[in-house]
Tab-separated table of C-alpha atoms and ligand atoms in Angstrom:
chain	number	residue	atom	x	y	z
A	1	MET	CA	0.141	-0.083	-0.108
A	2	THR	CA	1.558	3.321	-1.100
A	3	LEU	CA	0.975	6.270	0.887
A	4	ASP	CA	1.554	10.395	0.175
A	5	LYS	CA	1.671	11.121	4.273
A	6	PRO	CA	3.492	9.539	6.522
A	7	SER	CA	1.459	6.760	8.687
A	8	VAL	CA	1.538	7.033	12.261
A	9	LEU	CA	0.172	4.101	14.179
A	10	LEU	CA	-2.403	5.316	16.819
A	11	THR	CA	-2.769	2.340	19.422
A	12	GLY	CA	-6.349	2.973	21.471
A	13	GLY	CA	-6.780	5.633	18.659
A	14	ALA	CA	-10.584	5.443	19.045
A	15	GLY	CA	-10.313	6.481	23.023
A	16	TYR	CA	-10.634	10.251	24.239
A	17	ILE	CA	-7.183	11.020	23.678
A	18	GLY	CA	-6.449	8.976	20.748
A	19	SER	CA	-9.463	10.188	18.906
A	20	HIS	CA	-8.286	13.754	19.423
A	21	THR	CA	-5.089	13.143	18.506
A	22	TYR	CA	-6.278	11.691	15.551
A	23	VAL	CA	-7.858	14.944	14.138
A	24	ALA	CA	-4.822	16.943	15.235
A	25	LEU	CA	-2.573	14.564	13.075
A	26	THR	CA	-4.736	14.441	10.228
A	27	GLU	CA	-4.698	18.342	10.047
A	28	ALA	CA	-0.898	18.295	10.525
A	29	GLY	CA	-0.635	16.251	7.287
A	30	TYR	CA	0.292	12.889	8.920
A	31	ARG	CA	-2.300	9.572	7.995
A	32	PRO	CA	-3.090	8.233	11.508
A	33	VAL	CA	-3.855	4.377	11.451
A	34	ILE	CA	-6.014	3.632	14.507
A	35	LEU	CA	-5.711	-0.105	16.329
A	36	ASP	CA	-8.145	-0.458	18.764
A	37	ASP	CA	-9.976	-3.351	20.361
A	38	PHE	CA	-12.958	-1.128	21.736
A	39	SER	CA	-12.768	-2.416	25.150
A	40	ASN	CA	-13.248	1.329	26.285
A	41	SER	CA	-14.301	2.814	22.910
A	42	HIS	CA	-17.064	3.041	20.541
A	43	PRO	CA	-16.884	1.752	16.894
A	44	VAL	CA	-19.174	5.010	16.251
A	45	VAL	CA	-16.424	7.328	16.520
A	46	LEU	CA	-14.861	6.317	13.473
A	47	ASP	CA	-17.781	7.767	11.507
A	48	ARG	CA	-17.335	10.868	13.722
A	49	LEU	CA	-13.630	11.308	12.769
A	50	ALA	CA	-14.888	10.603	8.936
A	51	HIS	CA	-17.208	13.085	9.266
A	52	LEU	CA	-14.735	15.652	10.874
A	53	THR	CA	-11.671	15.271	8.574
A	54	GLY	CA	-13.700	14.369	5.261
A	55	GLN	CA	-11.240	11.205	5.159
A	56	ARG	CA	-11.654	7.567	4.976
A	57	VAL	CA	-10.492	6.500	8.796
A	58	LEU	CA	-7.899	3.595	8.693
A	59	CYS	CA	-8.617	1.512	11.710
A	60	GLU	CA	-7.812	-2.046	12.460
A	61	ARG	CA	-9.481	-3.740	15.607
A	62	GLY	CA	-7.144	-5.842	17.541
A	63	ASP	CA	-5.551	-6.307	20.516
A	64	VAL	CA	-1.936	-4.755	21.243
A	65	LEU	CA	-0.983	-7.386	22.887
A	66	GLN	CA	-1.190	-9.502	19.780
A	67	THR	CA	2.499	-8.871	18.462
A	68	GLY	CA	2.651	-10.775	15.136
A	69	MET	CA	-0.803	-8.684	14.102
A	70	VAL	CA	0.491	-5.343	15.415
A	71	ALA	CA	3.810	-5.784	13.155
A	72	GLU	CA	1.592	-6.815	10.493
A	73	VAL	CA	-0.268	-3.422	10.578
A	74	LEU	CA	2.947	-1.369	11.006
A	75	LYS	CA	4.187	-3.125	7.620
A	76	ARG	CA	1.054	-2.717	5.914
A	77	TYR	CA	0.532	1.037	6.279
A	78	HIS	CA	4.452	1.635	6.015
A	79	CYS	CA	4.162	3.447	9.589
A	80	VAL	CA	7.050	5.700	10.751
A	81	ALA	CA	5.986	5.851	14.131
A	82	ALA	CA	3.483	4.900	16.774
A	83	VAL	CA	1.789	6.786	19.475
A	84	HIS	CA	0.740	4.472	22.317
A	85	PHE	CA	-2.713	5.403	23.942
A	86	ALA	CA	-4.053	2.012	24.467
A	87	GLY	CA	-4.182	0.827	27.913
A	88	LEU	CA	-6.505	0.993	31.250
A	89	LYS	CA	-6.423	3.923	33.271
A	90	ALA	CA	-8.894	3.721	36.403
A	91	VAL	CA	-6.873	4.183	39.433
A	92	GLY	CA	-9.733	2.650	41.929
A	93	GLU	CA	-9.759	-0.452	39.365
A	94	SER	CA	-5.996	-0.966	39.513
A	95	VAL	CA	-6.190	-1.267	43.169
A	96	GLN	CA	-8.860	-4.094	42.575
A	97	GLN	CA	-7.272	-5.719	39.562
A	98	PRO	CA	-3.260	-4.804	39.590
A	99	LEU	CA	-2.563	-8.071	37.388
A	100	ARG	CA	-4.978	-6.779	34.721
A	101	TYR	CA	-3.558	-3.227	34.708
A	102	TYR	CA	0.101	-4.930	34.622
A	103	HIS	CA	-0.779	-7.016	31.569
A	104	THR	CA	-2.332	-4.729	29.570
A	105	ASN	CA	-0.163	-1.691	30.557
A	106	VAL	CA	3.118	-3.195	30.678
A	107	SER	CA	2.838	-6.104	28.685
A	108	GLY	CA	1.081	-4.136	25.882
A	109	LEU	CA	3.870	-1.605	25.730
A	110	LEU	CA	6.480	-4.530	25.380
A	111	SER	CA	4.177	-6.047	22.640
A	112	LEU	CA	4.196	-2.804	20.341
A	113	LEU	CA	7.965	-2.341	21.153
A	114	GLN	CA	8.645	-5.886	20.039
A	115	ALA	CA	6.356	-5.511	17.176
A	116	MET	CA	8.044	-2.282	16.203
A	117	ASP	CA	11.659	-3.417	16.629
A	118	SER	CA	10.701	-6.244	14.075
A	119	VAL	CA	9.847	-3.920	11.428
A	120	ASP	CA	12.353	-1.401	11.884
A	121	CYS	CA	9.880	1.205	13.292
A	122	ARG	CA	11.677	3.030	16.085
A	123	SER	CA	9.979	6.227	16.649
A	124	VAL	CA	7.511	5.922	19.771
A	125	VAL	CA	5.365	8.795	21.746
A	126	PHE	CA	3.876	7.232	24.855
A	127	SER	CA	1.105	8.458	27.096
A	128	SER	CA	2.369	8.786	30.495
A	129	SER	CA	0.744	10.484	33.681
A	130	ALA	CA	1.177	13.344	36.392
A	131	THR	CA	0.307	10.408	38.472
A	132	VAL	CA	3.936	9.371	38.544
A	133	TYR	CA	4.940	12.101	40.567
A	134	GLY	CA	2.577	10.980	43.577
A	135	ASP	CA	2.248	13.664	45.972
A	136	PRO	CA	5.167	16.093	45.048
A	137	ALA	CA	6.971	17.948	47.797
A	138	SER	CA	6.423	21.711	46.091
A	139	VAL	CA	4.910	22.632	42.882
A	140	PRO	CA	5.229	23.619	39.889
A	141	ILE	CA	6.171	20.118	39.385
A	142	LYS	CA	9.415	19.689	37.023
A	143	GLU	CA	10.369	16.437	35.120
A	144	ASN	CA	13.368	15.854	37.112
A	145	PHE	CA	11.194	15.474	40.137
A	146	PRO	CA	11.441	12.075	41.971
A	147	CYS	CA	8.639	9.589	41.281
A	148	ALA	CA	6.697	8.113	44.018
A	149	PRO	CA	3.632	6.236	42.111
A	150	GLU	CA	0.649	5.532	44.719
A	151	SER	CA	-1.402	3.441	42.806
A	152	PRO	CA	-0.766	0.036	40.669
A	153	TYR	CA	-2.204	2.305	37.974
A	154	ALA	CA	0.973	5.267	38.335
A	155	ARG	CA	3.263	2.262	39.152
A	156	THR	CA	2.564	0.742	35.857
A	157	LYS	CA	2.900	4.208	33.888
A	158	LEU	CA	6.623	4.254	35.415
A	159	ALA	CA	7.249	0.804	34.971
A	160	CYS	CA	6.607	1.464	31.201
A	161	GLU	CA	8.692	4.763	31.326
A	162	ASP	CA	11.723	2.316	32.701
A	163	MET	CA	11.372	0.085	29.747
A	164	LEU	CA	11.398	3.108	27.343
A	165	ASN	CA	14.411	4.457	28.753
A	166	SER	CA	16.124	1.432	28.840
A	167	LEU	CA	15.287	0.648	25.335
A	168	ALA	CA	16.366	4.249	24.303
A	169	ALA	CA	20.033	3.435	26.283
A	170	SER	CA	20.610	0.448	24.415
A	171	ASN	CA	19.953	1.517	20.830
A	172	PRO	CA	20.066	4.953	19.895
A	173	ALA	CA	18.096	4.612	16.637
A	174	TRP	CA	15.183	4.429	19.230
A	175	ARG	CA	13.241	7.570	19.068
A	176	ILE	CA	11.068	7.897	22.565
A	177	GLY	CA	8.575	10.699	23.779
A	178	ILE	CA	7.231	10.370	27.092
A	179	LEU	CA	4.458	12.559	27.808
A	180	ARG	CA	3.439	12.743	31.349
A	181	TYR	CA	0.002	14.461	31.134
A	182	PHE	CA	-1.693	16.424	33.912
A	183	ASN	CA	-5.591	16.745	33.647
A	184	PRO	CA	-6.807	16.341	30.174
A	185	VAL	CA	-10.808	17.459	29.975
A	186	GLY	CA	-12.845	18.795	27.139
A	187	ALA	CA	-13.774	17.769	23.989
A	188	HIS	CA	-13.293	19.244	20.277
A	189	ALA	CA	-14.921	22.149	19.762
A	190	SER	CA	-17.380	20.577	17.316
A	191	GLY	CA	-19.143	18.547	19.899
A	192	LEU	CA	-18.463	15.573	17.759
A	193	ILE	CA	-16.078	13.672	19.735
A	194	GLY	CA	-15.665	13.580	23.494
A	195	GLU	CA	-15.235	11.682	26.612
A	196	ASP	CA	-17.532	9.038	27.093
A	197	PRO	CA	-17.179	7.237	30.464
A	198	HIS	CA	-19.329	4.285	31.439
A	199	GLY	CA	-21.090	4.448	34.562
A	200	VAL	CA	-20.650	6.835	37.504
A	201	PRO	CA	-17.743	9.210	36.478
A	202	ASN	CA	-14.682	9.299	38.778
A	203	ASN	CA	-13.225	12.897	37.017
A	204	LEU	CA	-14.541	15.996	38.002
A	205	MET	CA	-15.401	17.688	34.556
A	206	PRO	CA	-17.591	14.471	33.516
A	207	TYR	CA	-19.372	14.673	36.740
A	208	VAL	CA	-20.171	18.167	36.838
A	209	THR	CA	-21.353	18.021	33.141
A	210	GLN	CA	-23.438	15.309	34.059
A	211	VAL	CA	-24.977	17.221	37.376
A	212	ALA	CA	-25.525	20.028	34.912
A	213	VAL	CA	-27.325	18.291	32.297
A	214	GLY	CA	-29.359	17.157	35.065
A	215	MET	CA	-28.452	13.457	34.962
A	216	ARG	CA	-27.014	13.559	38.793
A	217	ASP	CA	-28.381	15.831	41.550
A	218	LYS	CA	-25.145	17.545	42.652
A	219	LEU	CA	-21.406	17.406	42.868
A	220	ARG	CA	-19.553	16.264	45.948
A	221	VAL	CA	-16.717	18.246	46.274
A	222	PHE	CA	-13.937	15.864	47.928
A	223	GLY	CA	-12.542	17.989	50.978
A	224	SER	CA	-12.945	21.724	51.745
A	225	ASP	CA	-9.937	21.555	54.259
A	226	TYR	CA	-6.597	21.241	51.732
A	227	PRO	CA	-3.980	23.774	52.527
A	228	THR	CA	-5.035	25.549	48.817
A	229	PRO	CA	-6.163	29.438	48.461
A	230	ASP	CA	-9.919	28.026	49.148
A	231	GLY	CA	-9.450	24.919	50.752
A	232	THR	CA	-10.485	22.552	47.694
A	233	GLY	CA	-8.184	20.553	45.511
A	234	VAL	CA	-5.974	22.309	42.728
A	235	ARG	CA	-5.106	20.497	39.589
A	236	ASP	CA	-3.554	21.646	36.279
A	237	TYR	CA	-6.669	20.929	33.461
A	238	LEU	CA	-5.588	20.905	30.136
A	239	HIS	CA	-7.979	21.236	27.031
A	240	VAL	CA	-7.898	17.612	24.961
A	241	THR	CA	-7.241	19.492	21.900
A	242	ASP	CA	-4.152	21.424	22.955
A	243	LEU	CA	-3.105	17.993	24.561
A	244	SER	CA	-3.886	16.498	20.893
A	245	GLU	CA	-1.626	19.145	19.535
A	246	GLY	CA	1.050	18.388	22.148
A	247	HIS	CA	1.166	15.054	20.287
A	248	VAL	CA	1.678	16.252	16.953
A	249	ALA	CA	4.773	18.639	18.443
A	250	ALA	CA	6.257	15.506	19.844
A	251	LEU	CA	6.113	13.478	16.551
A	252	ARG	CA	7.793	16.406	15.086
A	253	ALA	CA	10.073	16.608	17.655
A	254	LEU	CA	10.907	12.714	17.676
A	255	ILE	CA	11.353	12.813	13.952
A	256	ALA	CA	12.742	15.976	12.625
A	257	LYS	CA	15.057	16.573	15.600
A	258	ASN	CA	15.888	13.088	16.352
A	259	GLN	CA	15.394	13.694	20.388
A	260	SER	CA	14.223	11.584	22.870
A	261	PHE	CA	12.457	13.115	25.788
A	262	THR	CA	10.273	13.346	28.699
A	263	VAL	CA	8.006	16.337	29.151
A	264	ASN	CA	5.130	17.412	31.407
A	265	LEU	CA	1.818	18.532	29.148
A	266	GLY	CA	-0.235	20.794	31.061
A	267	THR	CA	-1.240	24.628	31.011
A	268	GLY	CA	1.190	25.202	34.088
A	269	GLU	CA	-1.775	27.075	35.991
A	270	GLY	CA	-3.586	25.182	39.075
A	271	ILE	CA	-7.049	25.793	39.456
A	272	SER	CA	-9.355	24.737	42.347
A	273	VAL	CA	-12.380	22.634	42.498
A	274	LEU	CA	-14.433	25.430	43.199
A	275	GLY	CA	-12.422	27.562	40.446
A	276	VAL	CA	-13.782	24.856	37.928
A	277	LEU	CA	-17.316	25.590	39.343
A	278	SER	CA	-17.314	29.211	38.450
A	279	ALA	CA	-15.750	28.704	35.542
A	280	PHE	CA	-18.369	25.965	34.282
A	281	GLY	CA	-21.403	28.506	35.534
A	282	ARG	CA	-19.546	31.116	33.300
A	283	ALA	CA	-19.506	28.971	30.251
A	284	SER	CA	-22.749	27.489	30.394
A	285	GLY	CA	-24.877	29.599	32.182
A	286	ARG	CA	-25.890	26.855	34.571
A	287	PRO	CA	-24.729	26.929	38.170
A	288	VAL	CA	-23.734	23.293	39.566
A	289	PRO	CA	-25.349	22.608	42.816
A	290	PHE	CA	-22.686	20.593	45.000
A	291	GLU	CA	-22.023	20.060	48.686
A	292	PHE	CA	-18.480	19.397	50.801
A	293	VAL	CA	-18.035	16.017	51.626
A	294	PRO	CA	-14.947	14.593	53.371
A	295	ARG	CA	-11.444	14.290	51.111
A	296	ARG	CA	-11.500	11.505	48.768
A	297	ALA	CA	-9.021	8.553	49.713
A	298	GLY	CA	-5.626	8.871	47.591
A	299	ASP	CA	-6.384	12.269	46.654
A	300	VAL	CA	-2.923	15.080	46.790
A	301	ALA	CA	-4.077	18.707	48.102
A	302	GLN	CA	-2.202	20.359	44.643
A	303	TYR	CA	-0.468	19.649	41.383
A	304	PHE	CA	0.307	21.525	38.597
A	305	ALA	CA	3.096	21.160	36.079
A	306	ASP	CA	6.041	23.496	35.050
A	307	VAL	CA	5.924	23.678	31.384
A	308	SER	CA	8.910	25.287	30.445
A	309	GLN	CA	10.565	21.692	29.082
A	310	ALA	CA	7.522	21.457	26.844
A	311	GLN	CA	8.111	24.765	25.302
A	312	ALA	CA	11.856	24.465	24.918
A	313	LEU	CA	11.812	21.018	23.421
A	314	LEU	CA	8.694	20.633	21.529
A	315	GLY	CA	8.023	24.443	21.219
A	316	TRP	CA	4.353	23.653	22.338
A	317	ARG	CA	2.423	25.332	24.860
A	318	ALA	CA	-1.449	25.264	26.206
A	319	THR	CA	-3.452	28.498	24.748
A	320	ARG	CA	-6.950	27.264	25.646
A	321	THR	CA	-8.435	28.702	29.188
A	322	ILE	CA	-10.540	26.849	31.544
A	323	GLU	CA	-13.576	28.624	30.286
A	324	ASP	CA	-12.755	26.921	26.934
A	325	MET	CA	-12.524	23.720	28.503
A	326	CYS	CA	-15.926	24.191	30.315
A	327	ARG	CA	-17.588	25.164	27.414
A	328	ASP	CA	-16.640	22.559	24.986
A	329	SER	CA	-17.102	19.719	27.564
A	330	TRP	CA	-20.859	21.161	27.978
A	331	HIS	CA	-21.389	21.269	24.225
A	332	TRP	CA	-20.130	17.695	24.049
A	333	GLN	CA	-22.509	16.494	27.058
A	334	GLN	CA	-25.744	18.587	25.555
A	335	LYS	CA	-25.349	17.619	21.977
A	336	ASN	CA	-24.667	14.033	23.091
A	337	PRO	CA	-26.481	13.011	26.322
A	338	ASP	CA	-26.174	9.648	25.463
A	339	GLY	CA	-22.443	9.964	24.737
A	340	TYR	CA	-21.682	7.750	21.241
A	341	ARG	CA	-24.917	6.189	21.679
A	342	THR	CA	-26.347	9.245	20.456
A	343	SER	CA	-27.289	9.290	16.516
A	344	MET	CA	-25.380	11.791	14.671
A	345	SER	CA	-28.806	12.402	12.626
A	346	SER	CA	-30.220	13.865	15.651
A	347	MET	CA	-27.456	16.421	16.271
A	348	GLN	CA	-27.336	19.851	14.671
A	349	PRO	CA	-24.689	19.890	12.103
A	350	ALA	CA	-21.436	21.340	13.334
A	351	SER	CA	-20.985	24.257	10.777
A	352	SER	CA	-17.260	25.470	11.429
A	353	HIS	CA	-16.366	21.643	11.090
A	354	ARG	CA	-18.569	20.610	8.039
A	355	ASN	CA	-16.899	17.698	5.618
A	356	GLN	CA	-15.015	18.844	2.435
A	357	GLU	CA	-16.470	15.592	1.081
A	358	PRO	CA	-19.175	13.492	1.810
A	359	ALA	CA	-18.690	11.228	5.051
A	360	MET	CA	-17.964	7.671	4.483
A	361	PRO	CA	-19.668	5.048	6.623
A	362	LEU	CA	-17.291	2.920	8.153
A	363	GLN	CA	-16.536	-0.452	9.881
A	364	PRO	CA	-13.203	-1.465	11.691
A	365	THR	CA	-11.352	-3.982	9.904
A	366	VAL	CA	-10.272	-7.140	11.495
A	367	ALA	CA	-6.677	-7.715	11.639
A	368	GLY	CA	-4.930	-10.785	11.139
A	369	THR	CA	-3.987	-12.416	14.486
A	370	ALA	CA	-0.053	-13.677	15.505
B	401	NAD	P1	-9.189	5.641	26.611
B	401	NAD	O1	-9.954	4.333	27.841
B	401	NAD	O2	-10.331	6.462	26.105
B	401	NAD	O3	-8.599	5.214	25.737
B	401	NAD	C1	-8.112	3.995	25.305
B	401	NAD	C2	-8.182	3.070	24.269
B	401	NAD	O4	-7.412	2.013	24.142
B	401	NAD	C3	-9.653	2.436	24.420
B	401	NAD	O5	-10.157	2.865	22.983
B	401	NAD	C4	-9.518	1.113	24.578
B	401	NAD	O6	-10.688	0.692	23.805
B	401	NAD	C5	-8.471	0.886	23.851
B	401	NAD	N1	-7.275	-0.140	24.664
B	401	NAD	C6	-7.219	-0.597	25.805
B	401	NAD	N2	-6.752	-1.805	25.764
B	401	NAD	C7	-6.446	-1.878	24.622
B	401	NAD	C8	-5.484	-3.164	24.027
B	401	NAD	N3	-5.327	-3.949	24.851
B	401	NAD	N4	-5.592	-3.265	22.793
B	401	NAD	C9	-5.996	-2.256	21.927
B	401	NAD	N5	-6.738	-1.260	22.415
B	401	NAD	C10	-6.803	-1.098	23.563
B	401	NAD	O7	-8.529	6.556	27.659
B	401	NAD	P2	-7.932	7.996	27.428
B	401	NAD	O8	-8.300	8.617	28.387
B	401	NAD	O9	-8.115	8.371	25.977
B	401	NAD	O10	-6.203	7.715	27.840
B	401	NAD	C11	-5.313	7.210	26.733
B	401	NAD	C12	-3.937	7.092	27.446
B	401	NAD	O11	-3.567	8.355	28.147
B	401	NAD	C13	-4.006	5.996	28.315
B	401	NAD	O12	-2.843	5.088	28.470
B	401	NAD	C14	-3.833	6.411	29.771
B	401	NAD	O13	-3.571	5.731	30.863
B	401	NAD	C15	-3.270	7.930	29.221
B	401	NAD	N6	-3.780	8.875	30.639
B	401	NAD	C16	-4.781	9.424	30.525
B	401	NAD	C17	-5.308	10.312	31.101
B	401	NAD	C18	-6.617	10.836	31.364
B	401	NAD	O14	-7.342	11.764	32.260
B	401	NAD	N7	-7.543	10.827	30.244
B	401	NAD	C19	-4.355	11.060	31.913
B	401	NAD	C20	-3.236	10.967	31.767
B	401	NAD	C21	-2.732	9.375	30.859
B	402	UD1	C1	-7.364	11.061	38.968
B	402	UD1	C2	-6.681	10.135	39.213
B	402	UD1	C3	-5.200	10.407	38.394
B	402	UD1	C4	-5.352	10.618	36.727
B	402	UD1	C5	-6.299	11.483	36.499
B	402	UD1	C6	-6.799	11.543	35.000
B	402	UD1	C7	-6.916	9.650	41.448
B	402	UD1	C8	-6.724	9.503	42.551
B	402	UD1	N1	-6.215	9.881	40.481
B	402	UD1	O1	-6.792	12.597	39.231
B	402	UD1	O2	-4.160	9.060	38.419
B	402	UD1	O3	-4.252	10.580	36.004
B	402	UD1	O4	-7.493	11.293	37.370
B	402	UD1	O5	-7.574	12.897	35.153
B	402	UD1	O6	-8.315	9.078	40.996
B	402	UD1	N2	-13.246	16.011	42.720
B	402	UD1	C9	-14.494	16.307	43.405
B	402	UD1	N3	-15.586	15.617	43.139
B	402	UD1	C10	-15.466	14.693	42.160
B	402	UD1	C11	-14.710	14.120	41.504
B	402	UD1	C12	-13.823	15.190	41.665
B	402	UD1	O7	-14.333	17.224	44.327
B	402	UD1	O8	-16.678	13.878	42.242
B	402	UD1	C13	-11.964	16.610	43.116
B	402	UD1	C14	-10.691	15.993	43.346
B	402	UD1	O9	-10.650	15.679	44.930
B	402	UD1	C15	-9.658	16.565	42.873
B	402	UD1	C16	-10.341	17.224	41.529
B	402	UD1	O10	-11.751	17.024	41.596
B	402	UD1	O11	-9.568	17.450	43.587
B	402	UD1	C17	-9.996	16.829	40.295
B	402	UD1	O12	-10.163	15.037	40.500
B	402	UD1	P1	-10.257	14.331	39.297
B	402	UD1	O13	-10.564	14.688	37.931
B	402	UD1	O14	-10.712	12.984	39.596
B	402	UD1	O15	-8.503	14.152	38.585
B	402	UD1	P2	-7.444	13.785	39.724
B	402	UD1	O16	-7.722	13.259	41.170
B	402	UD1	O17	-6.527	14.757	39.751
């Protein structure tokens, strides 16, 4: 198969961050190829991506643990790099099911790297998390701060970073970008793709939008006695579109500048839970009812990123505000009350993102197995 644009494999590309990165990479002139088993995503996202980009979506349904199949996909599409989103991400669940988390997250990365090595594709961007820092001694957090992961999930991310760093040290042909995300929120401005959590959301922003839309009665604010300006937890919320553009910058740095790096991706600004609620009220015109309840086990008082490394190495910085994040989360929630189960025909057309060409209905193809 010949392709005029550089192809990049996106494992987990049908998920929340992967789907937004798919759009950003397409806009930047790459040809993303999704590999996803749809264990935490919905195939309807492929139709939405086709609609947004005006291009046929390349997608293989499969498990990243099947090394032979992954190698076959990399070869078939002549991939020059991979971005590894596929994985499990629920902190509480990782405490209950640590082996499942190590299997999918650590063995999944191992399988991908073995497949890449076998076809001489050695540029990879990895989705890590600020959770590897644990409870930092101070903020803002720099990349050279000690890592002190507190949950099995966080430990799988650090184990993956170790694997990648060992590989980079073993062979300079490997170019490795480790991205430590802070708190991704928001949705594409079109309202066509966004976060679609199953069941009761654990994270703040999806819970807030579900209260605002009337699915839940009120937000429970976990803790009002933290040593922060208003007593509630402070985080570095980052618009998922900024984050997706961070991946484009990371790939460019890997491919063009032949660099390996570990960088924080955040805005560099800490915002409290009450700060989010007030921004959400301004952006949506709806006040969100809430009550204070005791702190959530495992939560830290505050963390936000030092983003100077991302600016220096990638030439990237976040530009979207907390109001943008709240507005786009709210837009997505209103437009998709049932998430990806909401049919596109019942939605208003997204005028600013309308197709150049008619969208092609797509089904994921089934790739061969190892
Ligand atoms: P997501 O669950 O929406 O996306 C992950 C995708 O991977 C899903 O589409 C899922 O079906 C797929 N997948 C899971 N296991 C797979 C397997 N074995 N083979 C193939 N596909 C598989 O999650 P997300 O929020 O988009 O997160 C993407 C990555 O970023 C994850 O690695 C996560 O740990 C990391 N991360 C996320 C956040 C966050 O707040 N969302 C923060 C820090 C880091
Ligand atoms: C959580 C995960 C972290 C993961 C991140 C992804 C834990 C301990 N940490 O981080 O590993 O990388 O999500 O985005 O689960 N809050 C409420 N009420 C709610 C929900 C949240 O008050 O119903 C507060 C929290 O106490 C916190 C803030 O909102 O102060 C943000 O919470 P959340 O969105 O869950 O993110 P993190 O706790 O930062």
